[in-house]
mmCIF file of C-alpha atoms and ligand atoms in Angstrom:
data_model
loop_
_atom_site.group_PDB
_atom_site.id
_atom_site.type_symbol
_atom_site.label_atom_id
_atom_site.label_comp_id
_atom_site.label_asym_id
_atom_site.label_seq_id
_atom_site.Cartn_x
_atom_site.Cartn_y
_atom_site.Cartn_z
ATOM 1 C CA MET Z 300 -11.309 -29.203 0.017
ATOM 2 C CA GLU Z 301 -7.549 -29.143 -0.471
ATOM 3 C CA LYS Z 302 -6.235 -25.584 -0.023
ATOM 4 C CA LEU Z 303 -4.698 -23.708 -2.961
ATOM 5 C CA SER Z 304 -1.602 -22.975 -0.882
ATOM 6 C CA ASN Z 305 -0.660 -26.544 -1.819
ATOM 7 C CA PRO Z 306 1.209 -25.920 -5.108
ATOM 8 C CA GLN Z 307 -0.202 -29.126 -6.644
ATOM 9 C CA ARG Z 308 -3.736 -27.821 -6.154
ATOM 10 C CA THR Z 309 -2.799 -24.480 -7.727
ATOM 11 C CA ILE Z 310 -1.321 -26.255 -10.773
ATOM 12 C CA GLU Z 311 -4.456 -28.421 -11.050
ATOM 13 C CA ILE Z 312 -6.766 -25.381 -11.081
ATOM 14 C CA ILE Z 313 -4.594 -23.435 -13.518
ATOM 15 C CA LYS Z 314 -4.601 -26.417 -15.910
ATOM 16 C CA LYS Z 315 -8.288 -27.186 -15.506
ATOM 17 C CA TYR Z 316 -9.265 -23.653 -16.574
ATOM 18 C CA GLY Z 317 -6.396 -23.198 -19.068
ATOM 19 C CA PHE Z 318 -5.544 -20.013 -17.177
ATOM 20 C CA ASP Z 319 -2.883 -17.724 -18.710
ATOM 21 C CA PHE Z 320 -0.935 -15.583 -16.226
ATOM 22 C CA GLN Z 321 -1.207 -11.900 -17.166
ATOM 23 C CA LYS Z 322 1.994 -9.994 -16.553
ATOM 24 C CA LYS Z 323 0.181 -6.684 -17.045
ATOM 25 C CA PHE Z 324 -1.961 -7.460 -13.964
ATOM 26 C CA GLY Z 325 1.035 -8.372 -11.787
ATOM 27 C CA GLN Z 326 -0.122 -11.961 -11.355
ATOM 28 C CA ASN Z 327 2.192 -13.888 -9.027
ATOM 29 C CA PHE Z 328 0.171 -16.293 -6.901
ATOM 30 C CA LEU Z 329 1.266 -17.417 -3.450
ATOM 31 C CA ILE Z 330 2.028 -21.117 -3.045
ATOM 32 C CA ASP Z 331 3.503 -21.247 0.463
ATOM 33 C CA PRO Z 332 1.214 -21.921 3.447
ATOM 34 C CA ARG Z 333 3.787 -20.537 5.926
ATOM 35 C CA VAL Z 334 3.715 -17.161 4.212
ATOM 36 C CA LEU Z 335 -0.089 -17.157 4.234
ATOM 37 C CA ASP Z 336 -0.128 -17.927 7.957
ATOM 38 C CA LYS Z 337 2.288 -15.046 8.544
ATOM 39 C CA ILE Z 338 0.124 -12.603 6.590
ATOM 40 C CA ILE Z 339 -3.028 -13.589 8.495
ATOM 41 C CA ALA Z 340 -1.171 -13.319 11.836
ATOM 42 C CA ALA Z 341 0.350 -9.925 10.913
ATOM 43 C CA ALA Z 342 -3.076 -8.595 9.916
ATOM 44 C CA GLU Z 343 -4.446 -9.594 13.360
ATOM 45 C CA ILE Z 344 -7.761 -10.675 11.870
ATOM 46 C CA THR Z 345 -10.585 -11.694 14.178
ATOM 47 C CA LYS Z 346 -14.099 -13.023 13.644
ATOM 48 C CA ASP Z 347 -15.372 -9.444 14.164
ATOM 49 C CA ASP Z 348 -13.538 -8.131 11.135
ATOM 50 C CA PHE Z 349 -14.675 -7.160 7.692
ATOM 51 C CA VAL Z 350 -11.715 -7.556 5.322
ATOM 52 C CA LEU Z 351 -11.216 -6.084 1.873
ATOM 53 C CA GLU Z 352 -8.880 -8.179 -0.249
ATOM 54 C CA ILE Z 353 -7.386 -6.555 -3.333
ATOM 55 C CA GLY Z 354 -6.605 -8.982 -6.165
ATOM 56 C CA PRO Z 355 -7.636 -12.445 -4.913
ATOM 57 C CA GLY Z 356 -6.142 -14.209 -7.963
ATOM 58 C CA ILE Z 357 -7.406 -17.801 -7.790
ATOM 59 C CA GLY Z 358 -8.436 -17.291 -4.138
ATOM 60 C CA THR Z 359 -5.391 -18.647 -2.305
ATOM 61 C CA MET Z 360 -5.305 -15.999 0.423
ATOM 62 C CA THR Z 361 -9.070 -15.478 0.275
ATOM 63 C CA GLN Z 362 -9.522 -19.009 1.671
ATOM 64 C CA TYR Z 363 -7.395 -18.089 4.709
ATOM 65 C CA LEU Z 364 -9.132 -14.734 5.138
ATOM 66 C CA ALA Z 365 -12.590 -16.328 4.929
ATOM 67 C CA GLU Z 366 -11.675 -18.679 7.769
ATOM 68 C CA ALA Z 367 -10.259 -15.925 9.988
ATOM 69 C CA ALA Z 368 -12.676 -13.028 9.383
ATOM 70 C CA ARG Z 369 -16.415 -12.409 9.735
ATOM 71 C CA GLU Z 370 -16.772 -11.294 6.139
ATOM 72 C CA VAL Z 371 -14.522 -10.743 3.117
ATOM 73 C CA THR Z 372 -15.000 -8.758 -0.078
ATOM 74 C CA ALA Z 373 -12.407 -9.472 -2.764
ATOM 75 C CA VAL Z 374 -11.952 -7.146 -5.750
ATOM 76 C CA GLU Z 375 -10.404 -8.758 -8.839
ATOM 77 C CA ILE Z 376 -9.834 -6.995 -12.172
ATOM 78 C CA ASP Z 377 -9.247 -10.092 -14.358
ATOM 79 C CA ARG Z 378 -12.557 -11.522 -15.503
ATOM 80 C CA ASN Z 379 -10.915 -14.825 -16.436
ATOM 81 C CA LEU Z 380 -10.399 -15.442 -12.723
ATOM 82 C CA ILE Z 381 -14.066 -15.059 -11.769
ATOM 83 C CA PRO Z 382 -15.219 -18.610 -12.723
ATOM 84 C CA ILE Z 383 -12.154 -20.019 -10.952
ATOM 85 C CA LEU Z 384 -12.982 -18.066 -7.778
ATOM 86 C CA GLN Z 385 -16.543 -19.391 -7.940
ATOM 87 C CA GLU Z 386 -15.137 -22.899 -7.642
ATOM 88 C CA THR Z 387 -12.299 -22.317 -5.156
ATOM 89 C CA LEU Z 388 -14.436 -20.223 -2.775
ATOM 90 C CA ALA Z 389 -17.639 -22.261 -3.156
ATOM 91 C CA GLU Z 390 -17.579 -23.556 0.404
ATOM 92 C CA TYR Z 391 -17.301 -20.105 2.016
ATOM 93 C CA ASP Z 392 -20.576 -18.207 2.474
ATOM 94 C CA ASN Z 393 -18.902 -15.087 3.888
ATOM 95 C CA VAL Z 394 -17.032 -14.051 0.718
ATOM 96 C CA THR Z 395 -18.188 -11.673 -2.020
ATOM 97 C CA VAL Z 396 -16.158 -11.275 -5.210
ATOM 98 C CA ILE Z 397 -16.382 -8.057 -7.226
ATOM 99 C CA ASN Z 398 -14.998 -8.059 -10.783
ATOM 100 C CA GLU Z 399 -13.630 -4.508 -10.986
ATOM 101 C CA ASP Z 400 -10.498 -2.381 -11.013
ATOM 102 C CA VAL Z 401 -9.962 -1.619 -7.312
ATOM 103 C CA LEU Z 402 -9.026 1.970 -8.165
ATOM 104 C CA LYS Z 403 -12.597 2.458 -9.408
ATOM 105 C CA VAL Z 404 -14.354 0.963 -6.376
ATOM 106 C CA ASP Z 405 -15.982 3.289 -3.829
ATOM 107 C CA ILE Z 406 -14.344 1.688 -0.795
ATOM 108 C CA ALA Z 407 -15.873 4.155 1.680
ATOM 109 C CA ALA Z 408 -19.336 3.086 0.464
ATOM 110 C CA LEU Z 409 -18.314 -0.566 0.778
ATOM 111 C CA ALA Z 410 -17.113 0.007 4.374
ATOM 112 C CA GLN Z 411 -20.440 1.698 5.115
ATOM 113 C CA GLU Z 412 -22.483 -1.119 3.611
ATOM 114 C CA LYS Z 413 -20.492 -4.052 5.001
ATOM 115 C CA ASN Z 414 -19.129 -2.676 8.273
ATOM 116 C CA GLY Z 415 -21.494 0.131 9.287
ATOM 117 C CA GLY Z 416 -18.742 2.673 8.545
ATOM 118 C CA ARG Z 417 -16.416 1.195 11.195
ATOM 119 C CA PRO Z 418 -12.723 0.838 10.303
ATOM 120 C CA ILE Z 419 -11.995 -2.042 7.942
ATOM 121 C CA LYS Z 420 -8.859 -4.115 7.447
ATOM 122 C CA VAL Z 421 -7.308 -4.348 4.011
ATOM 123 C CA VAL Z 422 -5.164 -7.376 3.193
ATOM 124 C CA ALA Z 423 -3.534 -8.036 -0.165
ATOM 125 C CA ASN Z 424 -0.741 -9.585 -2.121
ATOM 126 C CA LEU Z 425 -0.647 -6.461 -4.243
ATOM 127 C CA PRO Z 426 -0.099 -6.222 -7.987
ATOM 128 C CA TYR Z 427 3.276 -4.425 -7.877
ATOM 129 C CA TYR Z 428 2.577 -2.117 -10.823
ATOM 130 C CA ILE Z 429 0.043 -0.109 -8.781
ATOM 131 C CA THR Z 430 1.226 -0.511 -5.179
ATOM 132 C CA THR Z 431 1.612 3.195 -4.443
ATOM 133 C CA PRO Z 432 -1.655 4.452 -5.984
ATOM 134 C CA ILE Z 433 -3.580 1.742 -4.144
ATOM 135 C CA ILE Z 434 -2.021 2.440 -0.740
ATOM 136 C CA MET Z 435 -2.032 6.228 -0.990
ATOM 137 C CA GLY Z 436 -5.557 6.143 -2.434
ATOM 138 C CA LEU Z 437 -6.750 4.225 0.634
ATOM 139 C CA PHE Z 438 -5.151 6.679 3.069
ATOM 140 C CA GLU Z 439 -5.976 9.901 1.252
ATOM 141 C CA SER Z 440 -9.593 9.122 0.378
ATOM 142 C CA GLY Z 441 -10.679 9.049 4.007
ATOM 143 C CA VAL Z 442 -11.872 5.410 3.918
ATOM 144 C CA PRO Z 443 -12.361 4.219 7.539
ATOM 145 C CA LEU Z 444 -9.284 1.999 7.936
ATOM 146 C CA ALA Z 445 -7.839 0.024 10.834
ATOM 147 C CA SER Z 446 -4.843 -1.358 8.977
ATOM 148 C CA VAL Z 447 -3.458 -2.281 5.590
ATOM 149 C CA THR Z 448 -1.392 -5.485 5.514
ATOM 150 C CA VAL Z 449 0.213 -5.990 2.149
ATOM 151 C CA MET Z 450 2.788 -7.958 0.234
ATOM 152 C CA VAL Z 451 4.856 -5.478 -1.739
ATOM 153 C CA GLN Z 452 8.214 -5.396 -3.478
ATOM 154 C CA LYS Z 453 10.883 -5.614 -0.757
ATOM 155 C CA GLU Z 454 12.422 -2.338 -1.887
ATOM 156 C CA VAL Z 455 9.069 -0.561 -1.527
ATOM 157 C CA ALA Z 456 8.580 -1.987 1.975
ATOM 158 C CA MET Z 457 12.022 -0.635 2.918
ATOM 159 C CA ARG Z 458 11.083 2.800 1.604
ATOM 160 C CA MET Z 459 7.799 2.829 3.506
ATOM 161 C CA GLN Z 460 9.482 2.237 6.841
ATOM 162 C CA ALA Z 461 12.704 4.245 6.309
ATOM 163 C CA GLY Z 462 13.710 7.156 8.538
ATOM 164 C CA PRO Z 463 15.635 10.389 7.792
ATOM 165 C CA GLY Z 464 19.214 10.181 6.578
ATOM 166 C CA THR Z 465 18.919 6.676 5.101
ATOM 167 C CA LYS Z 466 19.108 5.854 1.396
ATOM 168 C CA ASP Z 467 15.561 4.479 1.319
ATOM 169 C CA TYR Z 468 14.025 7.598 2.898
ATOM 170 C CA GLY Z 469 11.861 9.608 0.542
ATOM 171 C CA ALA Z 470 8.445 11.050 -0.267
ATOM 172 C CA LEU Z 471 6.803 7.604 0.092
ATOM 173 C CA SER Z 472 8.254 7.132 3.615
ATOM 174 C CA LEU Z 473 6.810 10.467 4.739
ATOM 175 C CA ALA Z 474 3.472 9.999 2.984
ATOM 176 C CA VAL Z 475 2.944 6.568 4.563
ATOM 177 C CA GLN Z 476 4.239 7.591 8.003
ATOM 178 C CA TYR Z 477 1.930 10.621 8.118
ATOM 179 C CA TYR Z 478 -1.036 8.239 8.070
ATOM 180 C CA ALA Z 479 0.217 4.983 9.575
ATOM 181 C CA SER Z 480 2.776 3.209 11.669
ATOM 182 C CA PRO Z 481 4.691 0.632 9.568
ATOM 183 C CA TYR Z 482 5.720 -2.839 10.771
ATOM 184 C CA LEU Z 483 7.724 -5.184 8.566
ATOM 185 C CA ALA Z 484 6.192 -8.624 9.200
ATOM 186 C CA ALA Z 485 8.128 -10.920 6.817
ATOM 187 C CA ASN Z 486 10.578 -11.116 3.954
ATOM 188 C CA VAL Z 487 9.329 -13.387 1.190
ATOM 189 C CA PRO Z 488 11.630 -14.875 -1.474
ATOM 190 C CA PRO Z 489 10.548 -15.354 -5.127
ATOM 191 C CA ASN Z 490 10.134 -19.151 -4.759
ATOM 192 C CA CYS Z 491 6.992 -18.639 -2.645
ATOM 193 C CA PHE Z 492 5.101 -17.506 -5.764
ATOM 194 C CA MET Z 493 3.935 -18.954 -9.053
ATOM 195 C CA PRO Z 494 5.269 -17.697 -11.401
ATOM 196 C CA ARG Z 495 8.329 -16.388 -9.553
ATOM 197 C CA PRO Z 496 8.700 -12.586 -9.570
ATOM 198 C CA ASN Z 497 12.082 -11.062 -10.474
ATOM 199 C CA VAL Z 498 12.297 -9.222 -7.167
ATOM 200 C CA GLY Z 499 12.203 -10.037 -3.468
ATOM 201 C CA SER Z 500 8.982 -9.277 -1.609
ATOM 202 C CA ALA Z 501 7.985 -8.328 1.917
ATOM 203 C CA VAL Z 502 4.841 -8.195 4.013
ATOM 204 C CA ILE Z 503 4.275 -4.861 5.697
ATOM 205 C CA ARG Z 504 1.464 -3.857 8.053
ATOM 206 C CA LEU Z 505 0.475 -0.207 8.120
ATOM 207 C CA THR Z 506 -1.601 0.551 11.198
ATOM 208 C CA ARG Z 507 -3.613 3.692 10.635
ATOM 209 C CA TYR Z 508 -3.160 6.498 13.179
ATOM 210 C CA GLU Z 509 -6.355 7.901 14.633
ATOM 211 C CA LYS Z 510 -4.838 11.287 13.988
ATOM 212 C CA PRO Z 511 -1.578 12.135 12.221
ATOM 213 C CA PRO Z 512 1.533 12.279 14.438
ATOM 214 C CA VAL Z 513 2.169 15.911 13.443
ATOM 215 C CA GLU Z 514 -0.141 18.899 13.126
ATOM 216 C CA VAL Z 515 0.206 21.052 10.049
ATOM 217 C CA GLN Z 516 -1.926 23.967 8.867
ATOM 218 C CA ASP Z 517 -1.752 23.076 5.164
ATOM 219 C CA GLU Z 518 -1.291 19.359 4.548
ATOM 220 C CA LYS Z 519 -1.200 19.787 0.746
ATOM 221 C CA LEU Z 520 1.557 22.376 0.964
ATOM 222 C CA MET Z 521 3.583 20.060 3.214
ATOM 223 C CA PHE Z 522 3.378 17.274 0.626
ATOM 224 C CA ARG Z 523 4.347 19.692 -2.180
ATOM 225 C CA LEU Z 524 7.425 20.634 -0.150
ATOM 226 C CA ILE Z 525 8.223 16.963 0.475
ATOM 227 C CA ARG Z 526 7.948 16.068 -3.202
ATOM 228 C CA ALA Z 527 10.041 19.071 -4.212
ATOM 229 C CA SER Z 528 12.841 18.253 -1.795
ATOM 230 C CA PHE Z 529 13.127 14.623 -2.897
ATOM 231 C CA ASN Z 530 12.775 15.332 -6.620
ATOM 232 C CA GLN Z 531 16.291 16.662 -6.534
ATOM 233 C CA ARG Z 532 17.822 14.530 -3.852
ATOM 234 C CA ARG Z 533 21.388 15.662 -4.317
ATOM 235 C CA LYS Z 534 20.568 19.366 -4.067
ATOM 236 C CA THR Z 535 20.116 21.392 -0.920
ATOM 237 C CA LEU Z 536 16.563 21.934 0.240
ATOM 238 C CA VAL Z 537 16.762 25.585 -0.875
ATOM 239 C CA ASN Z 538 17.591 24.605 -4.459
ATOM 240 C CA GLY Z 539 15.094 21.738 -4.504
ATOM 241 C CA LEU Z 540 12.273 24.094 -3.476
ATOM 242 C CA LYS Z 541 13.398 26.876 -5.802
ATOM 243 C CA ASN Z 542 13.468 24.576 -8.842
ATOM 244 C CA SER Z 543 10.144 22.866 -8.166
ATOM 245 C CA PRO Z 544 7.419 23.391 -10.801
ATOM 246 C CA GLU Z 545 4.863 22.918 -8.012
ATOM 247 C CA LEU Z 546 6.104 25.917 -5.980
ATOM 248 C CA SER Z 547 6.863 29.523 -6.824
ATOM 249 C CA TYR Z 548 8.820 30.901 -3.882
ATOM 250 C CA THR Z 549 11.841 33.156 -4.340
ATOM 251 C CA LYS Z 550 15.165 32.202 -2.804
ATOM 252 C CA GLU Z 551 14.702 34.961 -0.203
ATOM 253 C CA GLU Z 552 11.275 33.651 0.811
ATOM 254 C CA ILE Z 553 12.681 30.146 1.117
ATOM 255 C CA LEU Z 554 15.605 31.270 3.276
ATOM 256 C CA GLU Z 555 13.256 33.226 5.500
ATOM 257 C CA ALA Z 556 10.918 30.252 5.963
ATOM 258 C CA LEU Z 557 13.866 27.957 6.691
ATOM 259 C CA GLY Z 558 15.001 30.382 9.368
ATOM 260 C CA ARG Z 559 11.521 30.549 10.910
ATOM 261 C CA ALA Z 560 11.407 26.720 10.982
ATOM 262 C CA GLY Z 561 14.827 26.640 12.699
ATOM 263 C CA LEU Z 562 16.570 24.925 9.740
ATOM 264 C CA SER Z 563 20.027 25.639 8.350
ATOM 265 C CA GLU Z 564 20.496 27.103 4.851
ATOM 266 C CA ASN Z 565 22.534 24.091 3.752
ATOM 267 C CA VAL Z 566 20.197 21.379 4.933
ATOM 268 C CA ARG Z 567 19.159 18.619 2.500
ATOM 269 C CA GLY Z 568 15.581 17.415 2.331
ATOM 270 C CA GLU Z 569 16.598 13.840 3.071
ATOM 271 C CA ALA Z 570 17.726 14.876 6.583
ATOM 272 C CA LEU Z 571 14.357 16.334 7.607
ATOM 273 C CA THR Z 572 11.878 14.531 9.838
ATOM 274 C CA LEU Z 573 8.122 14.666 9.315
ATOM 275 C CA GLU Z 574 7.938 17.161 12.219
ATOM 276 C CA GLN Z 575 10.464 19.421 10.457
ATOM 277 C CA PHE Z 576 8.562 19.277 7.155
ATOM 278 C CA ALA Z 577 5.390 20.212 9.079
ATOM 279 C CA ALA Z 578 7.216 23.141 10.743
ATOM 280 C CA LEU Z 579 8.532 24.257 7.350
ATOM 281 C CA ALA Z 580 5.056 24.111 5.800
ATOM 282 C CA ASP Z 581 3.717 26.201 8.700
ATOM 283 C CA ALA Z 582 6.542 28.702 8.186
ATOM 284 C CA PHE Z 583 5.460 29.085 4.549
ATOM 285 C CA SER Z 584 1.740 29.087 5.292
ATOM 286 C CA GLY Z 585 1.651 32.799 6.081
ATOM 287 C CA GLU Z 586 3.180 33.620 2.701
ATOM 288 C CA GLN Z 587 1.511 34.049 -0.674
ATOM 289 C CA LEU Z 588 2.292 31.339 -3.209
HETATM 290 N N1 SAM Q 830 -4.028 -12.845 -3.898
HETATM 291 C C1 SAM Q 830 -3.494 -13.759 -4.874
HETATM 292 C C2 SAM Q 830 -2.358 -14.538 -4.254
HETATM 293 O O1 SAM Q 830 -1.831 -14.077 -3.250
HETATM 294 O O2 SAM Q 830 -2.019 -15.597 -4.759
HETATM 295 C C3 SAM Q 830 -3.040 -13.043 -6.158
HETATM 296 C C4 SAM Q 830 -2.035 -11.931 -5.974
HETATM 297 S S1 SAM Q 830 -1.370 -11.278 -7.481
HETATM 298 C C5 SAM Q 830 0.163 -10.639 -6.903
HETATM 299 C C6 SAM Q 830 -2.251 -9.761 -7.758
HETATM 300 C C7 SAM Q 830 -3.706 -9.893 -8.150
HETATM 301 O O3 SAM Q 830 -4.280 -8.595 -8.317
HETATM 302 C C8 SAM Q 830 -3.949 -10.621 -9.456
HETATM 303 O O4 SAM Q 830 -4.954 -11.562 -9.313
HETATM 304 C C9 SAM Q 830 -4.372 -9.508 -10.436
HETATM 305 O O5 SAM Q 830 -5.210 -9.955 -11.475
HETATM 306 C C10 SAM Q 830 -5.090 -8.555 -9.492
HETATM 307 N N2 SAM Q 830 -5.143 -7.147 -9.946
HETATM 308 C C11 SAM Q 830 -4.232 -6.499 -10.707
HETATM 309 N N3 SAM Q 830 -4.605 -5.216 -10.896
HETATM 310 C C12 SAM Q 830 -5.784 -5.049 -10.224
HETATM 311 C C13 SAM Q 830 -6.676 -3.946 -10.061
HETATM 312 N N4 SAM Q 830 -6.428 -2.752 -10.610
HETATM 313 N N5 SAM Q 830 -7.800 -4.141 -9.339
HETATM 314 C C14 SAM Q 830 -8.067 -5.357 -8.780
HETATM 315 N N6 SAM Q 830 -7.251 -6.430 -8.910
HETATM 316 C C15 SAM Q 830 -6.126 -6.287 -9.615
#
C-alpha cells in the first residue's frame, strides 16, 4: 500500500473520510518521508523493541514504527481517527490502537503487559498543547523507559537541551536533564506538516539515565527551589526563593544555606547547574520548612 508520508495519499484519506483537523488536539500530520526516516533513525528502533506512539493521527509514523519495531501501541484521543487508522494500519499485525487520552493511560501497566516490564521506547509527533505534561509525566511516574524521541516546538527543544547562563535555560531544562540526556536530532520546518503549524519544530531524543546524574536527599525540595528561582528570572536567587509561595524560608535561612552550598549572595538562579541546585537543596534539607 502507498505510504501516508506521500502527501497525495494523505489528502486522499482525509477526503475519503471527510476528516476535519482539530486545532484543539494539535493535529499537524507529517507529510515528509525524510523527516520520518530521521525520527526512526534517531529513536534507534530495533525488532526487539516495544514502542508506544502518542497521537498516531492517521497513522503516518505508525506505519514506519510498525516496520521497524517488534510491536507498537498507539494512543489516540480523537475518535474520528479510529476508523481511518483501521484502514491505514490494516496490513500491520503488530500494532494496537487505543482510543484514549494518553494522560489517562496507565503506561507502566502497558509496559508490563507488552514488554515484561523492560524499558520501552516512546516515539511521537506530540500535540504541542500538552508537550510538557506528557514528557514530565513519563519521567516522573516511574514508567520503565529507554528513551523518548519526540517532535516538539523548536523553542521547547532548545529549552530542554539548554545549559546554565543561556536564555533558554530554565526549570524545563533542569527537569528534563535530571532524568535524561538530550540529543537534538533534526530541525523540521512547517512545510513538512499538513496543515502547517505556525512555529518551527524539532526532533529531540531524551535517553533516560539509569540513575540521575546528581544525588539529592530531597528531590521534591530541589524542584521547588528550581521553580522558585526561575519564576522570577531577573531577581537574585535570594529574592526568588524568599518570594516563592512554595517555600517559607527567611532571608537569613536562605543566606545560610547559600553559604553552606558554596554560593554567592548575589547569584542568579539561571547561573546554577543541576549539581549546584542539588547542593543547595541538601543545604536546606536539615532545616525546617
Ligand atoms: N503522528 C501523527 C503524524 O505525525 O502525522 C499525528 C501527530 S499530531 C501533531 C498529534 C496527534 O496527537 C493528533 O492525532 C491528536 O489527535 C493526538 N492527540 C492530541 N491530544 C492527545 C492526547 N491527550 N492523547 C492522545 N492523543 C492525543
